[in-house]
Amino acid sequence: MTTIRAADLRLTLPQTAPRIYVAPENEEWHRGAESMDCLAADPADADLHVTRVAPLNADLMRSAPPMLLILGRAARRPLIAAGYSVERVVVRNGAHGPRLAFPIGNTSAARYALETTRPTRSAVDSARTAIVRAALRVGYAPADSVVTIATRTPGPPFPIAAAQHLGADASGGWIAWFGDGDDLQRVVFHAFPYDSDVPTTVVKISRVQGNALAFAADERGLGLLNSKAPKSASMAPKILGRFEVDGLSGSVETAALGATLNLVLDEGDSPSALAHIERVSDWLIAMGAESAGPSSDLAPELERISRDILGAYAEYGVSDALLAPLHSAPAVLAHRDPGSWNIAVSGEQFCVLDWESCAYPSIPLWDLAYFLSDAYSALDGPADADTKVDRIAALFKGEHPRSADLMAHLARGAAAMGLPSEAIGAAVVTGWLHHGRSLAARAERASGNEVVEGLINRVARVWLSDPLLGPQWHP
């Protein structure tokens, strides 16, 4: 399946580009534009021309397309002479396309991007960040990490421009975060007002047309949080509004400051990392307790799991008997995707992001087990998904250094939410089975776009195949 992620930099342009001409040597861009059905065969018909830095030939300059995206550091003078406004952008690439982009010369955006993608842990880190920031301020960056954007009508990236009426202000700069997910993952812009060291708003934009569902779900999820657990809502962003531009859905939120927790956990089993885990765990337990409702509220969710989830695992001996201990369980509000990648931390503060999967009624402990599994397994250091799944299994089998901490948190969470101790096992197992089926649900929404199996999607089958875990597991 073809991904359109190689063409993500189109979202940083000041205008949309319904027709894109791609120079023949740029195969990934060509495939991306073709997948979006916006590939122009004739450069004269294109809104955007994508080319390499050399040579900028005379034919290209004579065709004078409205926008040029040059994959490298292009000379400014010929472009300015041809009537273009020129901006250079630093790009950090991932496996399938850009992961991060921000304009050269903006100190605040550069500093923030550097510090939140590599949290400062030592004097050496601080010195390295200061050196790189100074180089970017005067317009220097390695040639292979720069693209040149030349436009007839300058301005901020068009998603930010379309969101200005909702309070998005990028007069002081911007950062685009493209992530490492599939085509349905939304692109996130941090917008900096003039003379501000930090962003004040976040603009989310879909990279595919017709993906309004995720934005409606985000708004609905945050609405549930504010109605079911208002005391817990201070640790989440606030939606400022939604918009659409060129068929792409978008939204504006208040900005969550700092690095995502997964980057902080990379430093290992440190006191600060453990303190972050404790703070988030306490909040997840408090949110569950605050939102707890009667067991009658949970009945539709148990019916959904019986109808849509359990049958997919019948070969492992899973049946409706798994749900028996949960019929007396309270219903709670759950985020349903509280991985460390969805939590921004700054000092002792944190903010939980992306509420599109949030639901009430949910089964208690789903969020707590999900978060602690990801966080504790991350403390062992970076690893591929299969290794992390093995670490998660070890946590629940009592074979990991943090197994006792995990069990203590689950027991404490169950007590706070009113879940009987004999139902802890069923609560945890049904959570893994639900997440194991979430990839299929995402694929249905993808409409042919690429979807990627995540870490948590893999746990269910490994769990059910392990004789020390399985559907009968209990702490």
Short mmCIF file of N, CA and C in Angstrom, two decimals, residues 234-299:
data_model
loop_
_atom_site.label_atom_id
_atom_site.label_comp_id
_atom_site.label_asym_id
_atom_site.label_seq_id
_atom_site.Cartn_x
_atom_site.Cartn_y
_atom_site.Cartn_z
N SER A 234 -8.17 19.69 33.71
CA SER A 234 -7.09 20.67 33.66
C SER A 234 -5.83 20.10 33.02
N MET A 235 -5.72 18.78 32.92
CA MET A 235 -4.54 18.14 32.33
C MET A 235 -4.76 17.78 30.86
N ALA A 236 -5.67 18.47 30.22
CA ALA A 236 -5.94 18.24 28.80
C ALA A 236 -6.02 19.59 28.09
N PRO A 237 -5.77 19.63 26.78
CA PRO A 237 -5.91 20.89 26.04
C PRO A 237 -7.37 21.28 25.89
N LYS A 238 -7.59 22.50 25.44
CA LYS A 238 -8.94 22.99 25.18
C LYS A 238 -9.11 23.23 23.68
N ILE A 239 -10.20 22.73 23.13
CA ILE A 239 -10.51 22.94 21.72
C ILE A 239 -10.99 24.38 21.51
N LEU A 240 -10.36 25.09 20.57
CA LEU A 240 -10.76 26.45 20.26
C LEU A 240 -11.67 26.53 19.04
N GLY A 241 -11.69 25.46 18.24
CA GLY A 241 -12.58 25.45 17.09
C GLY A 241 -12.07 24.51 16.01
N ARG A 242 -12.94 24.25 15.03
CA ARG A 242 -12.60 23.38 13.90
C ARG A 242 -12.76 24.15 12.59
N PHE A 243 -12.07 23.69 11.56
CA PHE A 243 -12.14 24.36 10.25
C PHE A 243 -11.89 23.34 9.16
N GLU A 244 -12.05 23.75 7.93
CA GLU A 244 -11.74 22.91 6.77
C GLU A 244 -11.11 23.77 5.69
N VAL A 245 -10.09 23.23 5.03
CA VAL A 245 -9.44 23.94 3.93
C VAL A 245 -9.08 22.93 2.85
N ASP A 246 -9.53 23.17 1.64
CA ASP A 246 -9.26 22.30 0.49
C ASP A 246 -9.63 20.84 0.78
N GLY A 247 -10.73 20.64 1.49
CA GLY A 247 -11.19 19.29 1.79
C GLY A 247 -10.47 18.63 2.95
N LEU A 248 -9.51 19.32 3.57
CA LEU A 248 -8.76 18.78 4.70
C LEU A 248 -9.34 19.34 5.99
N SER A 249 -9.71 18.47 6.90
CA SER A 249 -10.26 18.90 8.18
C SER A 249 -9.14 19.32 9.12
N GLY A 250 -9.46 20.27 10.00
CA GLY A 250 -8.47 20.76 10.95
C GLY A 250 -9.13 21.24 12.23
N SER A 251 -8.29 21.51 13.23
CA SER A 251 -8.78 22.05 14.49
C SER A 251 -7.68 22.88 15.14
N VAL A 252 -8.08 23.70 16.10
CA VAL A 252 -7.14 24.51 16.88
C VAL A 252 -7.35 24.20 18.35
N GLU A 253 -6.23 23.99 19.07
CA GLU A 253 -6.27 23.72 20.50
C GLU A 253 -5.29 24.65 21.21
N THR A 254 -5.46 24.77 22.51
CA THR A 254 -4.41 25.40 23.31
C THR A 254 -3.18 24.49 23.28
N ALA A 255 -2.01 25.09 23.33
CA ALA A 255 -0.76 24.33 23.19
C ALA A 255 -0.37 23.67 24.51
N ALA A 256 0.01 22.39 24.43
CA ALA A 256 0.62 21.68 25.55
C ALA A 256 2.13 21.84 25.42
N LEU A 257 2.78 22.31 26.47
CA LEU A 257 4.20 22.63 26.39
C LEU A 257 5.07 21.44 26.80
N GLY A 258 6.29 21.43 26.23
CA GLY A 258 7.28 20.45 26.63
C GLY A 258 7.44 19.32 25.65
N ALA A 259 8.28 18.36 26.04
CA ALA A 259 8.56 17.17 25.23
C ALA A 259 7.54 16.09 25.54
N THR A 260 7.33 15.20 24.59
CA THR A 260 6.47 14.06 24.89
C THR A 260 7.20 13.10 25.83
N LEU A 261 6.43 12.43 26.67
CA LEU A 261 7.00 11.63 27.75
C LEU A 261 7.86 10.48 27.22
N ASN A 262 7.54 9.94 26.05
CA ASN A 262 8.36 8.84 25.54
C ASN A 262 9.81 9.25 25.36
N LEU A 263 10.06 10.51 24.99
CA LEU A 263 11.44 10.97 24.83
C LEU A 263 12.13 11.09 26.19
N VAL A 264 11.39 11.51 27.20
CA VAL A 264 11.97 11.62 28.54
C VAL A 264 12.28 10.24 29.10
N LEU A 265 11.42 9.25 28.83
CA LEU A 265 11.63 7.90 29.36
C LEU A 265 12.84 7.22 28.73
N ASP A 266 13.27 7.74 27.58
CA ASP A 266 14.47 7.17 26.94
C ASP A 266 15.70 7.30 27.82
N GLU A 267 15.68 8.23 28.80
CA GLU A 267 16.84 8.38 29.67
C GLU A 267 16.96 7.24 30.67
N GLY A 268 15.94 6.36 30.72
CA GLY A 268 16.02 5.17 31.56
C GLY A 268 15.38 5.36 32.92
N ASP A 269 15.73 4.47 33.82
CA ASP A 269 15.10 4.35 35.14
C ASP A 269 15.63 5.42 36.09
N SER A 270 15.36 6.70 35.75
CA SER A 270 15.86 7.80 36.54
C SER A 270 14.78 8.29 37.50
N PRO A 271 15.15 9.00 38.55
CA PRO A 271 14.13 9.54 39.47
C PRO A 271 13.10 10.43 38.78
N SER A 272 13.55 11.26 37.81
CA SER A 272 12.60 12.15 37.14
C SER A 272 11.63 11.35 36.28
N ALA A 273 12.12 10.32 35.59
CA ALA A 273 11.24 9.49 34.77
C ALA A 273 10.20 8.79 35.63
N LEU A 274 10.63 8.23 36.75
CA LEU A 274 9.70 7.55 37.65
C LEU A 274 8.69 8.52 38.25
N ALA A 275 9.13 9.75 38.53
CA ALA A 275 8.21 10.75 39.07
C ALA A 275 7.12 11.10 38.06
N HIS A 276 7.50 11.21 36.78
CA HIS A 276 6.50 11.45 35.74
C HIS A 276 5.49 10.30 35.69
N ILE A 277 5.98 9.07 35.75
CA ILE A 277 5.09 7.91 35.70
C ILE A 277 4.12 7.93 36.88
N GLU A 278 4.61 8.27 38.06
CA GLU A 278 3.74 8.32 39.24
C GLU A 278 2.67 9.40 39.09
N ARG A 279 3.05 10.56 38.59
CA ARG A 279 2.09 11.66 38.46
C ARG A 279 0.97 11.30 37.48
N VAL A 280 1.35 10.73 36.33
CA VAL A 280 0.34 10.37 35.34
C VAL A 280 -0.54 9.24 35.86
N SER A 281 0.06 8.25 36.53
CA SER A 281 -0.72 7.15 37.10
C SER A 281 -1.74 7.66 38.10
N ASP A 282 -1.30 8.56 38.98
CA ASP A 282 -2.22 9.14 39.97
C ASP A 282 -3.39 9.84 39.27
N TRP A 283 -3.09 10.56 38.20
CA TRP A 283 -4.14 11.28 37.48
C TRP A 283 -5.11 10.31 36.80
N LEU A 284 -4.60 9.25 36.18
CA LEU A 284 -5.47 8.28 35.53
C LEU A 284 -6.40 7.61 36.55
N ILE A 285 -5.86 7.30 37.71
CA ILE A 285 -6.70 6.71 38.77
C ILE A 285 -7.75 7.72 39.23
N ALA A 286 -7.33 8.97 39.41
CA ALA A 286 -8.28 10.00 39.87
C ALA A 286 -9.36 10.24 38.82
N MET A 287 -9.02 10.23 37.54
CA MET A 287 -10.01 10.42 36.50
C MET A 287 -11.02 9.27 36.49
N GLY A 288 -10.51 8.04 36.64
CA GLY A 288 -11.42 6.90 36.69
C GLY A 288 -12.36 6.97 37.88
N ALA A 289 -11.81 7.35 39.04
CA ALA A 289 -12.64 7.44 40.25
C ALA A 289 -13.67 8.56 40.13
N GLU A 290 -13.24 9.71 39.58
CA GLU A 290 -14.15 10.84 39.45
C GLU A 290 -15.29 10.55 38.50
N SER A 291 -15.03 9.78 37.46
CA SER A 291 -16.03 9.54 36.42
C SER A 291 -16.85 8.29 36.66
N ALA A 292 -16.54 7.51 37.71
CA ALA A 292 -17.19 6.21 37.91
C ALA A 292 -18.71 6.35 37.99
N GLY A 293 -19.40 5.52 37.19
CA GLY A 293 -20.85 5.49 37.18
C GLY A 293 -21.36 4.10 37.50
N PRO A 294 -22.67 3.91 37.53
CA PRO A 294 -23.24 2.62 37.91
C PRO A 294 -22.92 1.52 36.91
N SER A 295 -22.94 0.27 37.39
CA SER A 295 -22.64 -0.87 36.53
C SER A 295 -23.64 -0.99 35.39
N SER A 296 -24.85 -0.48 35.58
CA SER A 296 -25.84 -0.53 34.49
C SER A 296 -25.36 0.27 33.28
N ASP A 297 -24.57 1.32 33.51
CA ASP A 297 -24.02 2.10 32.39
C ASP A 297 -23.05 1.28 31.55
N LEU A 298 -22.41 0.28 32.16
CA LEU A 298 -21.38 -0.50 31.47
C LEU A 298 -21.99 -1.56 30.56
N ALA A 299 -23.26 -1.88 30.72
CA ALA A 299 -23.88 -2.98 29.97
C ALA A 299 -23.71 -2.85 28.46
#
